[in-house]
């Protein structure tokens, strides 16, 4: 049994810490800052065994060099991106073993936010960086709408109870947008209520899960009639494919 806990960094990043059953080791995902990771390790008396990187952005990699120097963890990252400290290069289909955690993780290629973005998936948990957010998705900095739509479709095909560990606390603003697209979605209304309670208590709204995202996330619902109609209204024309619908609502969100 692996326990997953968040470490906060910057204004809204989470660095997810995977703790092994004997509570000796932690692996971390996307350490943008070393300081809060070191505090967490000291507080919980854990040794940093692995660093897993999803993509090259600084808010996900800024702490890598100093953590590698201090702790010598195994370092993994996407094969096609430029990253600090030469990680083991991963592509879709690869599997990695975290022996300390008795955990196997499979790699998924998720181009869209960046060109080489990957996710780690195993034991019913998904670490998807800036690709899928609760009720939202990452901006298209390096990829096309086609690529991002395909990447999100891969994630939507995972079992519904898969826990989704995204890297940012964007849920509240994402829900505001999702409600503008789909005001009458009862699952979304319910989720808004819960998210507000969590945030009022300064608690995370993550992890989410794939079932909930399929019910509430407009970017996973591009073939639903409600989303299609809203996207058509936004675009001022009839959009003829789920990718066109995705592209329209992504554009809409960018200027929301
Ligand atoms: Zn990013
Ligand atoms: Fe980010």
Short mmCIF file of C-alpha atoms and ligand atoms in Angstrom, two decimals:
data_model
loop_
_atom_site.label_atom_id
_atom_site.label_comp_id
_atom_site.label_asym_id
_atom_site.label_seq_id
_atom_site.Cartn_x
_atom_site.Cartn_y
_atom_site.Cartn_z
CA UNK A 1 0.00 0.00 0.00
CA UNK A 2 1.41 3.32 -1.13
CA UNK A 3 0.19 6.46 0.61
CA UNK A 4 0.13 9.69 -1.40
CA UNK A 5 0.38 13.08 0.30
CA UNK A 6 0.62 16.58 -1.15
CA UNK A 7 3.41 19.07 -0.56
CA UNK A 8 2.45 22.61 -1.53
CA UNK A 9 4.78 24.73 -3.62
CA UNK A 10 4.54 28.23 -5.11
CA UNK A 11 0.99 29.55 -5.17
CA UNK A 12 -0.96 26.52 -6.39
CA UNK A 13 1.38 23.61 -7.19
CA UNK A 14 1.24 20.22 -5.49
CA UNK A 15 4.31 18.00 -5.31
CA UNK A 16 2.86 14.53 -4.69
CA UNK A 17 4.84 12.36 -2.26
CA UNK A 18 4.46 8.56 -2.59
CA UNK A 19 5.27 6.93 0.72
CA UNK A 20 6.06 3.22 0.99
CA UNK A 21 4.25 0.86 3.41
CA UNK A 22 7.15 0.79 5.91
CA UNK A 23 7.22 4.61 5.92
CA UNK A 24 10.92 4.82 5.17
CA UNK A 25 10.94 6.08 1.58
CA UNK A 26 9.25 8.79 -0.43
CA UNK A 27 9.15 9.21 -4.18
CA UNK A 28 8.08 12.62 -5.43
CA UNK A 29 6.42 13.85 -8.60
CA UNK A 30 7.41 17.14 -10.27
CA UNK A 31 9.39 18.87 -7.50
CA UNK A 32 9.33 22.49 -8.67
CA UNK A 33 10.91 23.56 -5.39
CA UNK A 34 13.33 21.58 -3.18
CA UNK A 35 12.67 23.42 0.07
CA UNK A 36 9.13 22.19 0.89
CA UNK A 37 10.16 18.66 -0.19
CA UNK A 38 13.11 18.70 2.22
CA UNK A 39 10.87 19.99 5.01
CA UNK A 40 8.42 17.16 4.35
CA UNK A 41 11.19 14.54 4.31
CA UNK A 42 12.59 15.79 7.61
CA UNK A 43 9.21 16.09 9.26
CA UNK A 44 8.23 12.53 8.29
CA UNK A 45 11.77 11.08 8.57
CA UNK A 46 11.74 9.76 5.02
CA UNK A 47 14.48 9.12 2.49
CA UNK A 48 13.90 10.42 -1.03
CA UNK A 49 14.09 7.33 -3.27
CA UNK A 50 12.76 8.53 -6.65
CA UNK A 51 11.85 11.65 -8.57
CA UNK A 52 9.27 11.32 -11.36
CA UNK A 53 8.98 14.15 -13.89
CA UNK A 54 6.02 14.67 -16.24
CA UNK A 55 7.32 17.59 -18.33
CA UNK A 56 10.00 20.24 -18.51
CA UNK A 57 8.30 23.35 -17.10
CA UNK A 58 10.23 25.07 -14.31
CA UNK A 59 7.41 24.82 -11.75
CA UNK A 60 7.78 21.01 -12.10
CA UNK A 61 11.57 20.72 -12.29
CA UNK A 62 13.06 23.67 -10.38
CA UNK A 63 13.97 21.57 -7.34
CA UNK A 64 15.50 18.62 -9.20
CA UNK A 65 19.18 19.62 -9.21
CA UNK A 66 19.44 20.30 -5.49
CA UNK A 67 17.33 17.26 -4.52
CA UNK A 68 19.49 14.99 -6.70
CA UNK A 69 22.65 16.45 -5.17
CA UNK A 70 21.39 16.03 -1.62
CA UNK A 71 19.62 12.66 -1.84
CA UNK A 72 20.81 10.80 -4.98
CA UNK A 73 17.33 9.45 -5.85
CA UNK A 74 16.55 7.57 -9.05
CA UNK A 75 15.36 10.15 -11.57
CA UNK A 76 12.84 9.51 -14.36
CA UNK A 77 11.41 11.78 -17.04
CA UNK A 78 10.00 12.04 -20.55
CA UNK A 79 12.44 10.87 -23.24
CA UNK A 80 12.00 13.80 -25.60
CA UNK A 81 12.24 16.79 -23.26
CA UNK A 82 15.28 18.69 -21.98
CA UNK A 83 15.48 18.12 -18.22
CA UNK A 84 18.01 18.66 -15.43
CA UNK A 85 20.36 15.87 -14.25
CA UNK A 86 19.77 13.41 -17.12
CA UNK A 87 16.78 11.33 -16.00
CA UNK A 88 16.11 7.79 -17.21
CA UNK A 89 14.22 8.45 -20.46
CA UNK A 90 10.67 7.11 -20.64
CA UNK A 91 8.14 6.65 -23.44
CA UNK A 92 4.67 5.14 -23.67
CA UNK A 93 4.66 1.44 -22.90
CA UNK A 94 7.63 1.61 -20.56
CA UNK A 95 7.14 0.30 -17.06
CA UNK A 96 9.23 1.35 -14.07
CA UNK A 97 9.62 -0.49 -10.79
CA UNK A 98 9.81 1.43 -7.55
CA UNK A 99 11.26 -1.47 -5.58
CA UNK A 100 11.22 0.42 -2.29
CA UNK A 101 7.46 0.88 -2.75
CA UNK A 102 6.74 -2.49 -4.42
CA UNK A 103 5.03 -0.36 -7.05
CA UNK A 104 5.01 -0.70 -10.83
CA UNK A 105 4.12 2.37 -12.87
CA UNK A 106 3.29 2.41 -16.59
CA UNK A 107 4.10 5.36 -18.81
CA UNK A 108 1.57 7.11 -21.02
CA UNK A 109 2.55 9.67 -23.68
CA UNK A 110 0.34 12.74 -23.34
CA UNK A 111 1.41 15.40 -25.85
CA UNK A 112 -0.54 18.67 -25.79
CA UNK A 113 0.51 20.88 -22.86
CA UNK A 114 4.12 20.20 -23.87
CA UNK A 115 5.29 18.05 -26.78
CA UNK A 116 6.83 15.29 -24.68
CA UNK A 117 4.56 15.28 -21.60
CA UNK A 118 4.11 11.86 -19.95
CA UNK A 119 2.01 10.42 -17.11
CA UNK A 120 2.70 7.67 -14.59
CA UNK A 121 -0.05 5.15 -13.94
CA UNK A 122 -0.21 2.23 -11.52
CA UNK A 123 -1.98 0.80 -8.43
CA UNK A 124 -5.12 2.71 -9.42
CA UNK A 125 -3.34 6.06 -9.37
CA UNK A 126 -2.56 8.48 -12.17
CA UNK A 127 0.08 11.21 -11.96
CA UNK A 128 -0.75 13.35 -14.97
CA UNK A 129 1.13 16.64 -14.42
CA UNK A 130 -0.48 19.51 -16.34
CA UNK A 131 -2.53 17.42 -18.80
CA UNK A 132 -5.77 16.64 -16.93
CA UNK A 133 -6.89 18.91 -14.08
CA UNK A 134 -10.00 18.56 -11.93
CA UNK A 135 -12.71 20.00 -14.21
CA UNK A 136 -10.09 21.30 -16.64
CA UNK A 137 -7.01 20.59 -18.73
CA UNK A 138 -3.60 22.15 -19.36
CA UNK A 139 -3.04 24.94 -21.85
CA UNK A 140 -1.76 23.99 -25.26
CA UNK A 141 1.76 25.43 -25.17
CA UNK A 142 3.45 23.00 -27.56
CA UNK A 143 0.77 20.69 -28.91
CA UNK A 144 -2.29 20.78 -31.16
CA UNK A 145 -5.93 20.40 -30.10
CA UNK A 146 -5.88 17.00 -31.87
CA UNK A 147 -2.98 15.83 -29.72
CA UNK A 148 -4.48 17.08 -26.46
CA UNK A 149 -7.89 15.63 -27.26
CA UNK A 150 -6.26 12.28 -27.99
CA UNK A 151 -4.21 12.44 -24.78
CA UNK A 152 -7.30 13.22 -22.69
CA UNK A 153 -9.23 10.40 -24.40
CA UNK A 154 -6.52 7.98 -23.29
CA UNK A 155 -7.00 9.10 -19.69
CA UNK A 156 -10.80 8.91 -19.96
CA UNK A 157 -10.41 5.25 -20.96
CA UNK A 158 -8.78 4.34 -17.62
CA UNK A 159 -10.95 2.67 -14.95
CA UNK A 160 -13.43 5.11 -13.40
CA UNK A 161 -12.05 4.65 -9.87
CA UNK A 162 -8.53 5.70 -10.94
CA UNK A 163 -7.33 8.45 -8.59
CA UNK A 164 -6.20 11.52 -10.51
CA UNK A 165 -3.26 13.43 -9.01
CA UNK A 166 -2.82 16.63 -10.99
CA UNK A 167 -0.14 19.20 -10.25
CA UNK A 168 -2.20 22.36 -9.67
CA UNK A 169 -5.04 23.47 -7.42
CA UNK A 170 -7.10 25.03 -10.21
CA UNK A 171 -10.39 23.30 -9.40
CA UNK A 172 -12.42 26.28 -8.24
CA UNK A 173 -11.75 28.46 -11.28
CA UNK A 174 -12.09 25.44 -13.56
CA UNK A 175 -15.55 24.75 -12.14
CA UNK A 176 -16.59 28.35 -12.76
CA UNK A 177 -15.75 27.87 -16.41
CA UNK A 178 -17.32 24.40 -16.57
CA UNK A 179 -20.56 25.86 -15.20
CA UNK A 180 -20.52 28.57 -17.86
CA UNK A 181 -20.34 25.78 -20.46
CA UNK A 182 -22.77 23.41 -18.74
CA UNK A 183 -24.85 25.32 -16.14
CA UNK A 184 -27.41 22.54 -15.62
CA UNK A 185 -25.01 19.64 -15.00
CA UNK A 186 -26.09 18.34 -11.54
CA UNK A 187 -22.77 16.54 -10.90
CA UNK A 188 -20.96 19.80 -11.54
CA UNK A 189 -23.23 21.73 -9.18
CA UNK A 190 -22.66 19.15 -6.48
CA UNK A 191 -18.92 19.26 -7.05
CA UNK A 192 -18.88 23.06 -6.87
CA UNK A 193 -20.43 22.87 -3.42
CA UNK A 194 -17.88 20.33 -2.15
CA UNK A 195 -14.92 22.17 -3.69
CA UNK A 196 -16.00 25.40 -2.05
CA UNK A 197 -16.14 23.68 1.34
CA UNK A 198 -12.67 22.18 0.86
CA UNK A 199 -11.13 25.48 -0.19
CA UNK A 200 -12.80 27.37 2.66
CA UNK A 201 -10.99 24.97 4.98
CA UNK A 202 -7.79 25.46 2.95
CA UNK A 203 -7.83 21.76 2.00
CA UNK A 204 -6.88 20.26 -1.40
CA UNK A 205 -9.62 19.30 -3.87
CA UNK A 206 -7.40 16.49 -5.16
CA UNK A 207 -7.09 13.68 -5.97
CA UNK A 208 -10.04 13.54 -8.32
CA UNK A 209 -11.02 10.35 -10.14
CA UNK A 210 -11.72 9.44 -13.75
CA UNK A 211 -15.44 8.74 -13.16
CA UNK A 212 -15.97 12.18 -11.63
CA UNK A 213 -13.98 13.85 -14.40
CA UNK A 214 -16.06 12.11 -17.06
CA UNK A 215 -19.19 13.47 -15.36
CA UNK A 216 -17.96 17.03 -14.76
CA UNK A 217 -14.95 17.98 -16.91
CA UNK A 218 -16.04 19.75 -20.12
CA UNK A 219 -12.80 18.75 -21.85
CA UNK A 220 -13.65 15.04 -21.39
CA UNK A 221 -17.25 15.59 -22.54
CA UNK A 222 -16.79 16.87 -26.09
CA UNK A 223 -19.26 14.35 -27.51
CA UNK A 224 -22.05 15.31 -25.08
CA UNK A 225 -24.89 17.31 -26.65
CA UNK A 226 -24.81 19.99 -23.95
CA UNK A 227 -21.11 20.66 -24.56
CA UNK A 228 -21.51 20.54 -28.34
CA UNK A 229 -24.35 23.09 -28.21
CA UNK A 230 -22.36 25.44 -25.95
CA UNK A 231 -19.27 25.16 -28.16
CA UNK A 232 -21.37 25.85 -31.27
CA UNK A 233 -22.80 28.96 -29.62
CA UNK A 234 -19.31 30.14 -28.68
CA UNK A 235 -17.91 29.47 -32.16
CA UNK A 236 -20.97 30.84 -33.95
CA UNK A 237 -21.14 27.81 -36.21
CA UNK A 238 -21.82 24.08 -36.15
CA UNK A 239 -18.66 22.24 -35.14
CA UNK A 240 -18.42 18.89 -36.85
CA UNK A 241 -16.14 16.78 -34.63
CA UNK A 242 -15.22 16.23 -30.97
CA UNK A 243 -11.77 17.72 -31.74
CA UNK A 244 -13.38 20.89 -33.12
CA UNK A 245 -15.59 21.08 -30.02
CA UNK A 246 -12.53 20.55 -27.79
CA UNK A 247 -10.61 23.22 -29.66
CA UNK A 248 -13.46 25.73 -29.28
CA UNK A 249 -13.90 25.23 -25.54
CA UNK A 250 -10.12 25.32 -24.96
CA UNK A 251 -10.04 28.70 -26.78
CA UNK A 252 -13.05 29.85 -24.77
CA UNK A 253 -11.32 28.90 -21.50
CA UNK A 254 -8.12 30.72 -22.55
CA UNK A 255 -10.02 34.01 -22.60
CA UNK A 256 -12.55 33.27 -19.83
ZN1 LIG B 1 3.30 22.91 -17.18
FE1 LIG B 2 2.56 23.54 -14.11
#
